[in-house]
Short mmCIF file of C-alpha atoms in Angstrom, two decimals:
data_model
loop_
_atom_site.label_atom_id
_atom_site.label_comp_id
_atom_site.label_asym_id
_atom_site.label_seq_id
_atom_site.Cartn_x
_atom_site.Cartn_y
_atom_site.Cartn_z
CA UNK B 1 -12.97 13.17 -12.41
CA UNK B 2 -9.90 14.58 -11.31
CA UNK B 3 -9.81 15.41 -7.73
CA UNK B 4 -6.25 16.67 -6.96
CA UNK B 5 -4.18 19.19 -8.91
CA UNK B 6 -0.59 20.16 -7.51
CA UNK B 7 1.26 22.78 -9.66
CA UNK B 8 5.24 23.54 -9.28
CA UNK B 9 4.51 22.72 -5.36
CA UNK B 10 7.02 23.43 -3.20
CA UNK B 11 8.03 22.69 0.64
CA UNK B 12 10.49 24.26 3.24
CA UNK B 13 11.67 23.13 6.22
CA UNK B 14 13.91 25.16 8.51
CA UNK B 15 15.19 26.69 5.25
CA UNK B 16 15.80 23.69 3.18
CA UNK B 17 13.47 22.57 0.58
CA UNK B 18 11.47 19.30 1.45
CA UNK B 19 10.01 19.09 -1.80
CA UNK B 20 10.59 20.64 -5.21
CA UNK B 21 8.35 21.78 -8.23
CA UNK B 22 5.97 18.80 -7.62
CA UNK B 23 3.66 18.07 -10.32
CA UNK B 24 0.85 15.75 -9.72
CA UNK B 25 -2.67 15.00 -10.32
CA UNK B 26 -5.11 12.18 -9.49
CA UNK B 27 -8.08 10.67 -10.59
CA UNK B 28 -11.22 8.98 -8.44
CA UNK B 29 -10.57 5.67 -8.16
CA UNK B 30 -7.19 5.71 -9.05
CA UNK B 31 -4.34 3.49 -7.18
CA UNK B 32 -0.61 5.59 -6.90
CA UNK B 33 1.98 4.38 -5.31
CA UNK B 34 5.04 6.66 -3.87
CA UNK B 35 8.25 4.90 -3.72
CA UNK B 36 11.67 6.54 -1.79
CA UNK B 37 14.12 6.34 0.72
CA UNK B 38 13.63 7.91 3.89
CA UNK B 39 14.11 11.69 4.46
CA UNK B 40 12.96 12.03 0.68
CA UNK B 41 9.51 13.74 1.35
CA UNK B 42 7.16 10.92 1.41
CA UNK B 43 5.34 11.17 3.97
CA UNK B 44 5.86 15.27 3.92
CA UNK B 45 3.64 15.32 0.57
CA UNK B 46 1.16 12.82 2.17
CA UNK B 47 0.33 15.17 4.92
CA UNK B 48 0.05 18.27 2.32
CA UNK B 49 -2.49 15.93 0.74
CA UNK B 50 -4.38 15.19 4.02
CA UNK B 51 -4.55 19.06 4.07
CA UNK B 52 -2.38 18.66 7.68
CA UNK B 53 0.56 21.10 5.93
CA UNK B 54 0.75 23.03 3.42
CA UNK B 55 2.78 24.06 0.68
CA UNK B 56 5.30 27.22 0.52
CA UNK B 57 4.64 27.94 -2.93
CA UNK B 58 2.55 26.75 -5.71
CA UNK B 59 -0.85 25.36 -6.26
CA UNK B 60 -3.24 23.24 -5.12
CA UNK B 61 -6.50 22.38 -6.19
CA UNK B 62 -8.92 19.50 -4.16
CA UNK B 63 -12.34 18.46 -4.99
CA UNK B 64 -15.02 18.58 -2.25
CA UNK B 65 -13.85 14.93 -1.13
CA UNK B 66 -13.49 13.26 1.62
CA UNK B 67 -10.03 12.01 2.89
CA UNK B 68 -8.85 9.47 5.20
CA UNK B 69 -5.20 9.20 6.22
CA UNK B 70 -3.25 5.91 8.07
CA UNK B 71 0.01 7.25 9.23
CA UNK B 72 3.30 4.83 10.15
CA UNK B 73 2.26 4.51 13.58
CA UNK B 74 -1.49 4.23 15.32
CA UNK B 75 -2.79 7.36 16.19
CA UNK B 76 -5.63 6.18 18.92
CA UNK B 77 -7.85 7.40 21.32
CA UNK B 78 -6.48 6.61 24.68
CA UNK B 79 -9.60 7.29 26.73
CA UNK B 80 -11.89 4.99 23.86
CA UNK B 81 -12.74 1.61 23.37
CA UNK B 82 -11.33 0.07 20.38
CA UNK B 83 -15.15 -0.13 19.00
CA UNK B 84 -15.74 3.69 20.57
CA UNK B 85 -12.19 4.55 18.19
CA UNK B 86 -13.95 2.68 15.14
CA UNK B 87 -16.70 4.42 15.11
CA UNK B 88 -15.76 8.03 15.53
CA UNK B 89 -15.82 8.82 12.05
CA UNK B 90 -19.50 7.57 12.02
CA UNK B 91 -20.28 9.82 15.63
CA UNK B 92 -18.62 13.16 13.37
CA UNK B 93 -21.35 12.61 10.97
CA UNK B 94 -24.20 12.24 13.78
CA UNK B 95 -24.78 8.16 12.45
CA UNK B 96 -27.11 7.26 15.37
CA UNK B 97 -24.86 5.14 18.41
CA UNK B 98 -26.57 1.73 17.74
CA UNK B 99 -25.85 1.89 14.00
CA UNK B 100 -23.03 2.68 13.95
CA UNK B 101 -22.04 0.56 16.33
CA UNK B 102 -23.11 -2.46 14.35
CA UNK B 103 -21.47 -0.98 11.62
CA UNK B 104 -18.35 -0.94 13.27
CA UNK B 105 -18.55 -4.63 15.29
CA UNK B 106 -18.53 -5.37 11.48
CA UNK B 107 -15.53 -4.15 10.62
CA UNK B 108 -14.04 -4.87 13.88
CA UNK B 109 -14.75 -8.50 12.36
CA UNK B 110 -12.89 -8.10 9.14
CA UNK B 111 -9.82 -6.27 11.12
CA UNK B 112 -10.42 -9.32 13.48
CA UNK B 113 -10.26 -7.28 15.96
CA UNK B 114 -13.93 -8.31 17.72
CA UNK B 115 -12.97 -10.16 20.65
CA UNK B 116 -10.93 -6.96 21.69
CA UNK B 117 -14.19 -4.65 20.92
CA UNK B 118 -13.99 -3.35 24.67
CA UNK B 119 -10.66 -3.14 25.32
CA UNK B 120 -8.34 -0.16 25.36
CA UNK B 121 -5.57 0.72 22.75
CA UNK B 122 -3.07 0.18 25.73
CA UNK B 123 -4.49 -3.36 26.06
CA UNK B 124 -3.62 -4.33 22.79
CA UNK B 125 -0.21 -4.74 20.99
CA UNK B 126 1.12 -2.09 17.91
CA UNK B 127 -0.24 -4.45 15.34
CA UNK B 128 -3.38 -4.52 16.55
CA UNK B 129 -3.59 -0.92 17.46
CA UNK B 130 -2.75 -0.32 13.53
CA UNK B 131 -5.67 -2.43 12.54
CA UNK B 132 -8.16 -0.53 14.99
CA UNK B 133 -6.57 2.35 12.96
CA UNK B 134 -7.00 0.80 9.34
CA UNK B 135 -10.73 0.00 10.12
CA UNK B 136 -11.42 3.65 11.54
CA UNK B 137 -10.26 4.97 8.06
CA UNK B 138 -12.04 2.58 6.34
CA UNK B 139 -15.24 2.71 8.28
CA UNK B 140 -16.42 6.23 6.63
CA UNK B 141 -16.06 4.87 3.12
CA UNK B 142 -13.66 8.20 1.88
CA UNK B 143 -13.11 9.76 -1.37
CA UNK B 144 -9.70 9.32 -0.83
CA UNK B 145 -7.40 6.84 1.22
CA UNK B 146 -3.67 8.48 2.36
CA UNK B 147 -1.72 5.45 3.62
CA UNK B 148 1.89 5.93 4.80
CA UNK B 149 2.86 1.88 5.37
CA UNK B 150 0.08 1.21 7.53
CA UNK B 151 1.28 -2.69 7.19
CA UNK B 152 4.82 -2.05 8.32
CA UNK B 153 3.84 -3.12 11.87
CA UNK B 154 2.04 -6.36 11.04
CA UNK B 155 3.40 -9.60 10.72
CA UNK B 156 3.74 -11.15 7.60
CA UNK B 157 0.30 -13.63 7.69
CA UNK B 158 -1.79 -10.91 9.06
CA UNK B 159 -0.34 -8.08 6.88
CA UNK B 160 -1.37 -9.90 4.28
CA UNK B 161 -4.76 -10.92 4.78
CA UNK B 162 -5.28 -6.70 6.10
CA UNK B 163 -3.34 -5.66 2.98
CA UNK B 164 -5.58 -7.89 0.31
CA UNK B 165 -9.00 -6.92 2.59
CA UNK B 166 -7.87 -3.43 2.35
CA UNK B 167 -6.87 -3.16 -1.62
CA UNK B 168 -10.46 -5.05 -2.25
CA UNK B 169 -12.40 -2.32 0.15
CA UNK B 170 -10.47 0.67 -2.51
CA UNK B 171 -11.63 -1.17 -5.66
CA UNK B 172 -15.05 -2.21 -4.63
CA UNK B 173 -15.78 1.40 -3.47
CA UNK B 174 -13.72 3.18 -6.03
CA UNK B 175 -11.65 5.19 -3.65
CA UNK B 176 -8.46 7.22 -4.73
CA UNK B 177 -5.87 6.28 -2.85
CA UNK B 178 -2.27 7.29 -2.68
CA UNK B 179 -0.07 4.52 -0.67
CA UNK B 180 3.53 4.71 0.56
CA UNK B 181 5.53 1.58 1.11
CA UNK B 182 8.80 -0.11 0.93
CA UNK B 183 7.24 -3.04 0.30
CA UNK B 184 7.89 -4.80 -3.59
CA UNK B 185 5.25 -6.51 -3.01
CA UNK B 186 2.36 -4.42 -1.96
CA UNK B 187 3.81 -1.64 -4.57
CA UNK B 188 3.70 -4.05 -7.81
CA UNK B 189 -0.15 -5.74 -6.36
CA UNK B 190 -1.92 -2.13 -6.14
CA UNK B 191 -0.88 0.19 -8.28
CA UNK B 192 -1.81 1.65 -11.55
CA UNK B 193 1.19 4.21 -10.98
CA UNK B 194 4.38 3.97 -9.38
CA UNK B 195 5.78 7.48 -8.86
CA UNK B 196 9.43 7.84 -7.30
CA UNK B 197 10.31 10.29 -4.69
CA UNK B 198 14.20 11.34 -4.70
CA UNK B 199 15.39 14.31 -2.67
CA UNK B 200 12.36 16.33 -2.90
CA UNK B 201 11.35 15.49 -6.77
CA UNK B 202 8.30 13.75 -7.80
CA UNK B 203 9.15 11.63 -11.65
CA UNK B 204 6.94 8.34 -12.61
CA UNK B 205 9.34 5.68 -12.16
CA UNK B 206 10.28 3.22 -14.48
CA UNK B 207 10.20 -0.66 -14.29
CA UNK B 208 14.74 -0.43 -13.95
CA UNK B 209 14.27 2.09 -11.32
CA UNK B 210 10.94 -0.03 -9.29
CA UNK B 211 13.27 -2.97 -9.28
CA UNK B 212 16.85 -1.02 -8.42
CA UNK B 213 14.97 0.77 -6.16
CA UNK B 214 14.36 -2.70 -3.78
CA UNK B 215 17.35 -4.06 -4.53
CA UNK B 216 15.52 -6.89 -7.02
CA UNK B 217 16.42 -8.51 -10.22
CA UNK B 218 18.63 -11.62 -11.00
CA UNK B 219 21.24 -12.04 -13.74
CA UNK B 220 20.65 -14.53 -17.00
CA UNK B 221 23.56 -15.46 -19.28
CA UNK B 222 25.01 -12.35 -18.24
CA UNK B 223 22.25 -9.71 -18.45
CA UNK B 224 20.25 -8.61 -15.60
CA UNK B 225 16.53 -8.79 -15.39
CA UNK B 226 14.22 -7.40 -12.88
CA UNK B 227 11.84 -9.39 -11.20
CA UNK B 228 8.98 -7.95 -13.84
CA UNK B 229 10.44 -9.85 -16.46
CA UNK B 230 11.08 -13.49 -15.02
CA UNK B 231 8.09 -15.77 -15.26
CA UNK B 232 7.12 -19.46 -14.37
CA UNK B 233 8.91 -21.97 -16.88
CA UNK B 234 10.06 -25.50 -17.86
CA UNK B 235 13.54 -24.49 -17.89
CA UNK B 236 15.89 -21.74 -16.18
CA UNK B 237 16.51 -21.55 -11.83
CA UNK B 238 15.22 -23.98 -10.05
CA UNK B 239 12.38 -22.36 -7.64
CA UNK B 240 9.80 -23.75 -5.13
CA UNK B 241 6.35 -22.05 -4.93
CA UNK B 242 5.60 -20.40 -2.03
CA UNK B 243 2.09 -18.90 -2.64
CA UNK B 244 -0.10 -17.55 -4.97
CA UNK B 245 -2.98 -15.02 -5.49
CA UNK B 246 -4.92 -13.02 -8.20
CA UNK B 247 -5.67 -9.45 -7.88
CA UNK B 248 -6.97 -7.39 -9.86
CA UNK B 249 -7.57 -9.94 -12.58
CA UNK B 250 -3.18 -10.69 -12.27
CA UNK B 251 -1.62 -13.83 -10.94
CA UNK B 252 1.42 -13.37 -8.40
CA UNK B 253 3.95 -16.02 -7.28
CA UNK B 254 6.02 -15.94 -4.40
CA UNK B 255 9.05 -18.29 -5.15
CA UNK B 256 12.09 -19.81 -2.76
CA UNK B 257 15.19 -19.88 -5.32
CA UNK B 258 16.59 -23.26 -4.45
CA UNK B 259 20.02 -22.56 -4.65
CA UNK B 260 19.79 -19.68 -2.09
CA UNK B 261 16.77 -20.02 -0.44
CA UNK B 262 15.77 -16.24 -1.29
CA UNK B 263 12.39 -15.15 -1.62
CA UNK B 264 11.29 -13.34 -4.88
CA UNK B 265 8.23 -12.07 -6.11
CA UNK B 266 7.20 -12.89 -9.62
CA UNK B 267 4.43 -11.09 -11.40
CA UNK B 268 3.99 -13.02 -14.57
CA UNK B 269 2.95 -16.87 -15.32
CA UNK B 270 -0.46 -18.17 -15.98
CA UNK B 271 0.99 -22.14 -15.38
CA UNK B 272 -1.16 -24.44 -13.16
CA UNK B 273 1.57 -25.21 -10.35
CA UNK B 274 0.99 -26.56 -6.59
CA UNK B 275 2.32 -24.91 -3.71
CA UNK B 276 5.47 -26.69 -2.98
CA UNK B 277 6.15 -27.53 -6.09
CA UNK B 278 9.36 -27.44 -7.67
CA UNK B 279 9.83 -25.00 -11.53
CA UNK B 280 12.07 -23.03 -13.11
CA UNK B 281 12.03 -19.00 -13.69
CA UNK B 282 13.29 -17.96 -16.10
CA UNK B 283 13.05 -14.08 -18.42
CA UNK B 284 10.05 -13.52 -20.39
CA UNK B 285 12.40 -11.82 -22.98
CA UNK B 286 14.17 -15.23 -23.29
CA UNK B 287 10.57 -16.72 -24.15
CA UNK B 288 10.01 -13.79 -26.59
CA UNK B 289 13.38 -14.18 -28.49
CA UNK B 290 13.01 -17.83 -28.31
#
């Protein structure tokens, strides 16, 4: 079912167009990702799609569903508990106070966030005040999830384990969700769509521009590759494993190059390595030709 429509939408801001002739549409259940620089219009078009601003000119259609939205920065109430900010999705919809207060100890749990349950956002630090903010969006189970780097504040552990909690939440309960991020990581993980935002224009962005885009990719016997094309091998640059996870039925490796010591992010391989563990990378199109 298609639940949003946007026709030749444009946006104005003090007489300068924010966005131009944006075309876009998107599916329940489905996972898009909006790539760009700042100033482009990301987080412009997010709001128009939290129905927070609207658009000058064009159309827009929504279904009768129901949107949550996790902005840059927590947005909390200062005279709540963290639990009391939780819940208040569950209070709008007259959920009697006991359940949903034990609905949201458990996902204070998840966010761990529980021993802070009583505490006040101004007790707890900007991480943790984005996490009270990630679990009040995710508390009401929405139609649609608007997410504007809501990991940007989190350190690198815990943004992980929120970020791989929070992808399995939108797939178990088949939420829409529309996710901006400068992250090459969390953009190649979630979605089925990677569009690119540049100076106010909305185009599906391809795997040169993904990788160009963060600045990714390694040369080969001359040619350049992005990151999307190097896999685990026998042979190639020397790398040590840094982690691994599935999602979404895909294995990801993080790698150290061992002549640098960079990080990189490779999304192909199916071989049974250890972490630690010294390979190669090298191009799947070297495989292929090989």
């Amino acid at each position: 079912m298609t639940i949003i429509t946007i026709k030749k939408g444009t946006k104005y801001y003090e007489q300068s167009e924010i966005l131009h002739d944006i075309h876009f549409t998107l599916e329940q259940g489905e996972r898009v990702t909006i790539l760009g620089k700042s100033g482009s219009g990301k987080t412009t078009f997010l709001k128009i799609l939290a129905g927070l601003v609207a658009f000058d000119s064009g159309s827009y259609e929504k279904a009768e569903v129901k949107i949550s939205y996790i902005s840059q920065k927590p947005v909390l109430f200062s005279h709540m508990t963290v639990l009391e900010n939780v819940v208040f999705p569950l209070k709008c919809q007259k959920i009697a106070r006991k359940q949903r207060e034990a609905i949201g100890r458990e996902f204070l749990e998840k966010s761990q966030l529980s021993k802070w349950a009583d505490m006040y956002p101004y007790e707890l630090s900007g991480g943790q005040q984005q996490r009270v903010s990630v679990a009040r969006a995710l508390i009401s189970k929405p139609d649609l999830l608007l997410m504007d780097e809501p990991f940007s504040s989190l350190d690198v552990r815990l943004g992980r384990e929120m970020r791989q909690w929070v992808f399995s939440q939108i797939e178990d309960l088949h939420i829409a969700a529309v996710f901006v991020t400068h992250h090459y990581e969390e953009a190649k993980i979630f979605s089925e769509r990677i569009l690119l935002m540049e100076k106010g224009l909305l185009t599906q962005a391809s795997e040169t521009e993904i990788d160009a885009f963060f600045g990714d990719g390694m040369s080969w016997e001359g040619v350049y590759y992005p990151l999307s094309d190097w896999y685990l091998a026998s042979e190639g640059i020397p790398v040590h494993i840094e982690s691994s996870l599935v999602l979404y039925g895909q294995r990801y490796w993080s790698v150290i190059l061992e002549n640098t010591g960079e990080q990189k992010f490779i999304i192909a391989g199916d071989e049974a390595v250890n972490l630690g563990e010294k390979t190669c990378i090298a191009p799947v199109r070297r495989k292929q030709d090989a």
